[in-house]
Amino acid sequence: MLDIIKLLPDSVANQIAAGEVIQRPASAVKELMENALDAGATQIDLVVKDAGKTMIMVVDNGCGMSETDARLCFERHATSKISKAEDLFAIRTMGFRGEALASIAAIAQVELKTRRKEDEVGTRIVNEGSVVKEQSLVPMQPGTTFTVKNLFFNVPARRNFLKSPQAEMRHIVEEFTRVALMNPEIGFTLISDGKELFHLYAGNLKQRIMGLFGNSYEERLLPVNQEADRVRIEGYIVKAEFAKKTRGEQYFFVNKRFIKHAYLHHAIENAFMEMIPQDSFPGYFLNIEVDPADIDINIHPTKTEVNFLDVKLVYAILHAAVRKAIGQHNLSPMIDFETPSDLNNELGMVSQVFPVSIPNVPIDPNFNPFSKEYGPHEKRYEQNYQRENKDPGDWRLLYGERTDLPQESQEHLDNAQPNVQYLQLNQSFIVTTVKSGLLVIDQHLAHSRVLFEKYLKELEGNKGMSQQELFPQALTLNMNDASLLKELLPELECIGFVLEQVNPTTFMINGTPADAAGCDAVMLLEKILDNNKLNRTDLQLDRKLNIAKTLASQLSIKPQTKMGEMEMQNLVDQLFACNVAEVAPNGKKVYIIIGMEELMEKFG
Ligand code: ADP
Ligand code: MG
């Protein structure tokens, strides 16, 4: 028999490799831009035609190549970045396998023009399907220009599989964005079919994010900065209120290399958990800097996964970093309350000039500034006076005695009582004034935020109050739930539950959290178990958040509940003592402020 094994010619081997490395125009864009970065360029320009199908050109002002290197760079395993196996563990550059250019040249018509600073002229090489077609000298500035034409010209099957130009262009913009994001000190441009899509000037990361995503990001970003033993995390997160319904603005980098990492993404989602609605996604632009020896980078060049030696540590640091960023830059704006003493002082001063008589018109406790009936023209002044005007003295000086008002309303003005602090609207909202306008708080959401933070604290070690049950109830569960409840026992104890397991599936409820007075303890525990199963992960962190969220939503004051003034005041005080007063644990807004301008506008 004849021998039948043959070595594949290089051009075929390269084409096979190309199938893996270059899947679409955007892959070539990525490889060429990364090479330009590795070459130390300070300006990188990307020009594409027909979403990269007809042409991709990358121009850089980096180190350039010698004539020999220019020929060699198209060879497989031709790389200047590593020379021995150990280098693999210290790699900080983007490329290292020496595969990209060989792959691109195997499936396209490539023109390379390159010149080192020290050389007088540059080298021009045309390589088509792994064959050098032309070589000449060219006058040019130092740097390198790669022009890739007719990608997949010799692999029609691949070419036919490309998606619509819009889809391919989106991939290109995405690769461009990833490279540009982590290199803000480098200038970039992207021109597509003659139109400039991006012109990014060298600057800092914040400016780069604004350059890529729009100037509105100026106020949306919160800086993240965390340094730990072997990990440093730096970048920005998007404030919770700007979370989007679609994924997309989620950028993780490890040593400036873009990665996707579901587990670490979870750390961020978790940190935002009680602040954004379930169907929204947090935005972030974060670089995780680690010793290259602490990650496994020996992975496929087109893959975006990376393995950390100690991923749990990175998770914890990342979570803490994001929590800190959210906490430090308190999401709630400073709210300036009008204190009763402010009002009294102002009134005191005024009363010397305009003695104020004791009100003889009873104040309507159900006064509702929003109700339709409360709309006649003259009464609005009363409303203004009662609720808005900080300084009745000024008001009168400004308007004088309003002779244009009907007699009756003048009386209202004289007699109105200005120190009602809190009103309850529809037994669901607390309405009060702040210096900037009218503050409307959702009582249920406010209370759930207060309770949520309280329980989180208790779960973190400040054990909560418990009340003993006079008639302990029994809770009987199936085997699975019973073992889950057993797992949760330490946490449940923290918040005031006293549970005793009497047989494998039954627990006696001997004590409940102090806030749960009058609540169905069995139902409460079942809810906790349910929510825990819904969001089940093994992390203790999740368990705590879940328990705090469940209790907060179950035990908070419901809408349609009448509240006394003291209760309202207490709740408002507690709310604004919270770390994040603005959003409830379910991600909904807790309060709104109707500003003075907005009010004025409404009155025309
Ligand atoms: P890798 O980047 O993995 O080393 P490539 O095939 O992408 O492999 O590139 C091969 C080599 O060509 C690089 O190692 C580098 O020495 C050289 N090279 C590629 N692009 C450039 C460039 N824009 N400027 C200077 N040298 C480059
Ligand atoms: Mg490369």
Short mmCIF file of N, CA and C and ligand atoms in Angstrom, two decimals, residues 31-41 58-60 62-65 69-70 72-82 93-104 112 114 143-146, ligand 1:
data_model
loop_
_atom_site.label_atom_id
_atom_site.label_comp_id
_atom_site.label_asym_id
_atom_site.label_seq_id
_atom_site.Cartn_x
_atom_site.Cartn_y
_atom_site.Cartn_z
N GLU A 31 -8.36 42.29 15.70
CA GLU A 31 -6.96 41.87 15.64
C GLU A 31 -6.07 43.02 15.19
N LEU A 32 -6.51 43.75 14.16
CA LEU A 32 -5.67 44.83 13.63
C LEU A 32 -5.54 45.97 14.65
N MET A 33 -6.64 46.27 15.32
CA MET A 33 -6.55 47.36 16.32
C MET A 33 -5.68 46.94 17.49
N GLU A 34 -5.78 45.69 17.91
CA GLU A 34 -4.95 45.24 19.03
C GLU A 34 -3.47 45.25 18.66
N ASN A 35 -3.18 44.89 17.42
CA ASN A 35 -1.79 44.96 16.99
C ASN A 35 -1.28 46.40 17.05
N ALA A 36 -2.14 47.34 16.64
CA ALA A 36 -1.74 48.75 16.68
C ALA A 36 -1.48 49.20 18.12
N LEU A 37 -2.32 48.73 19.04
CA LEU A 37 -2.10 49.04 20.47
C LEU A 37 -0.76 48.49 20.91
N ASP A 38 -0.52 47.21 20.59
CA ASP A 38 0.73 46.57 21.00
C ASP A 38 1.94 47.29 20.40
N ALA A 39 1.72 47.94 19.25
CA ALA A 39 2.83 48.66 18.61
C ALA A 39 3.08 50.02 19.25
N GLY A 40 2.30 50.34 20.29
CA GLY A 40 2.52 51.59 21.02
C GLY A 40 1.97 52.82 20.33
N ALA A 41 0.98 52.66 19.48
CA ALA A 41 0.42 53.80 18.76
C ALA A 41 -0.26 54.77 19.73
N VAL A 58 -6.73 49.89 8.92
CA VAL A 58 -6.34 50.40 10.24
C VAL A 58 -5.01 51.13 10.10
N VAL A 59 -5.00 52.39 10.47
CA VAL A 59 -3.80 53.22 10.35
C VAL A 59 -3.30 53.53 11.75
N ASP A 60 -2.02 53.23 12.02
CA ASP A 60 -1.50 53.59 13.34
C ASP A 60 -0.18 54.33 13.22
N GLY A 62 2.32 53.69 15.35
CA GLY A 62 3.15 52.92 16.28
C GLY A 62 4.56 52.66 15.77
N CYS A 63 5.18 51.63 16.32
CA CYS A 63 6.61 51.41 16.11
C CYS A 63 7.00 50.97 14.70
N GLY A 64 6.02 50.47 13.92
CA GLY A 64 6.34 50.03 12.57
C GLY A 64 7.17 48.76 12.55
N MET A 65 7.47 48.27 11.32
CA MET A 65 8.25 47.02 11.20
C MET A 65 9.39 47.21 10.21
N ASP A 69 10.69 41.98 8.99
CA ASP A 69 9.52 41.70 9.83
C ASP A 69 8.23 41.85 9.03
N ALA A 70 8.22 42.81 8.12
CA ALA A 70 7.01 43.03 7.33
C ALA A 70 6.67 41.79 6.51
N LEU A 72 7.75 38.72 7.38
CA LEU A 72 7.60 37.61 8.32
C LEU A 72 6.25 37.64 9.06
N CYS A 73 5.70 38.84 9.22
CA CYS A 73 4.52 38.95 10.10
C CYS A 73 3.33 38.15 9.59
N PHE A 74 3.35 37.79 8.28
CA PHE A 74 2.23 37.03 7.74
C PHE A 74 2.39 35.52 7.95
N GLU A 75 3.55 35.11 8.46
CA GLU A 75 3.78 33.68 8.71
C GLU A 75 3.03 33.24 9.96
N ARG A 76 2.64 31.98 9.95
CA ARG A 76 1.99 31.47 11.16
C ARG A 76 2.99 31.38 12.29
N HIS A 77 2.53 31.64 13.50
CA HIS A 77 3.35 31.64 14.70
C HIS A 77 4.46 32.66 14.61
N ALA A 78 4.26 33.67 13.77
CA ALA A 78 5.22 34.78 13.75
C ALA A 78 4.74 35.83 14.73
N THR A 79 5.49 36.00 15.80
CA THR A 79 5.11 36.98 16.80
C THR A 79 6.36 37.57 17.42
N SER A 80 6.26 38.83 17.80
CA SER A 80 7.39 39.45 18.50
C SER A 80 7.11 39.49 19.99
N LYS A 81 5.97 38.91 20.40
CA LYS A 81 5.50 39.16 21.76
C LYS A 81 5.90 38.10 22.79
N ILE A 82 6.12 36.89 22.36
CA ILE A 82 6.66 35.90 23.29
C ILE A 82 7.74 35.10 22.58
N THR A 93 0.42 41.95 26.61
CA THR A 93 -0.02 42.50 25.33
C THR A 93 -1.30 41.81 24.90
N MET A 94 -1.90 42.31 23.83
CA MET A 94 -3.17 41.76 23.37
C MET A 94 -2.96 40.46 22.59
N GLY A 95 -1.97 40.47 21.70
CA GLY A 95 -1.73 39.27 20.91
C GLY A 95 -0.56 38.51 21.47
N PHE A 96 -0.40 37.27 21.05
CA PHE A 96 0.80 36.53 21.41
C PHE A 96 0.90 35.23 20.63
N ARG A 97 -0.14 34.87 19.90
CA ARG A 97 -0.10 33.58 19.22
C ARG A 97 0.41 33.68 17.80
N GLY A 98 0.60 34.90 17.32
CA GLY A 98 1.13 35.07 15.97
C GLY A 98 0.25 34.44 14.92
N GLU A 99 -1.05 34.50 15.11
CA GLU A 99 -1.95 33.83 14.21
C GLU A 99 -2.78 34.78 13.36
N ALA A 100 -3.00 35.98 13.92
CA ALA A 100 -4.01 36.85 13.33
C ALA A 100 -3.68 37.23 11.90
N LEU A 101 -2.47 37.75 11.69
CA LEU A 101 -2.15 38.23 10.35
C LEU A 101 -2.09 37.07 9.35
N ALA A 102 -1.55 35.94 9.79
CA ALA A 102 -1.52 34.77 8.90
C ALA A 102 -2.94 34.39 8.50
N SER A 103 -3.85 34.45 9.46
CA SER A 103 -5.23 34.08 9.18
C SER A 103 -5.90 35.07 8.23
N ILE A 104 -5.70 36.35 8.52
CA ILE A 104 -6.36 37.36 7.67
C ILE A 104 -5.83 37.25 6.24
N LEU A 112 0.06 45.81 3.27
CA LEU A 112 0.70 46.31 4.48
C LEU A 112 1.68 47.42 4.08
N THR A 114 4.42 49.85 6.11
CA THR A 114 4.95 50.04 7.46
C THR A 114 6.33 50.68 7.43
N GLY A 143 4.97 54.33 11.21
CA GLY A 143 3.73 53.69 11.64
C GLY A 143 3.35 52.58 10.69
N THR A 144 2.14 52.09 10.82
CA THR A 144 1.71 50.94 10.02
C THR A 144 0.28 51.14 9.53
N THR A 145 0.07 50.77 8.26
CA THR A 145 -1.29 50.77 7.73
C THR A 145 -1.61 49.41 7.15
N PHE A 146 -2.62 48.76 7.68
CA PHE A 146 -3.09 47.50 7.10
C PHE A 146 -4.38 47.76 6.35
P1 ADP B 1 0.49 38.54 17.53
O1 ADP B 1 -0.16 39.84 17.67
O2 ADP B 1 -0.20 37.44 18.24
O3 ADP B 1 1.95 38.59 17.82
P2 ADP B 1 -0.14 38.89 14.76
O4 ADP B 1 -0.31 37.93 13.63
O5 ADP B 1 -1.31 39.71 15.11
O6 ADP B 1 0.39 38.10 16.00
O7 ADP B 1 1.06 39.84 14.42
C1 ADP B 1 2.34 39.28 14.14
C2 ADP B 1 3.46 40.26 14.46
O8 ADP B 1 3.44 41.32 13.52
C3 ADP B 1 3.33 40.93 15.80
O9 ADP B 1 3.88 40.14 16.83
C4 ADP B 1 4.11 42.23 15.58
O10 ADP B 1 5.47 42.02 15.79
C5 ADP B 1 3.88 42.52 14.11
N1 ADP B 1 2.83 43.53 13.91
C6 ADP B 1 1.55 43.30 13.59
N2 ADP B 1 0.86 44.44 13.48
C7 ADP B 1 1.72 45.45 13.74
C8 ADP B 1 1.61 46.88 13.78
N3 ADP B 1 0.45 47.50 13.55
N4 ADP B 1 2.73 47.58 14.06
C9 ADP B 1 3.91 46.97 14.30
N5 ADP B 1 4.05 45.63 14.28
C10 ADP B 1 2.99 44.86 14.01
#
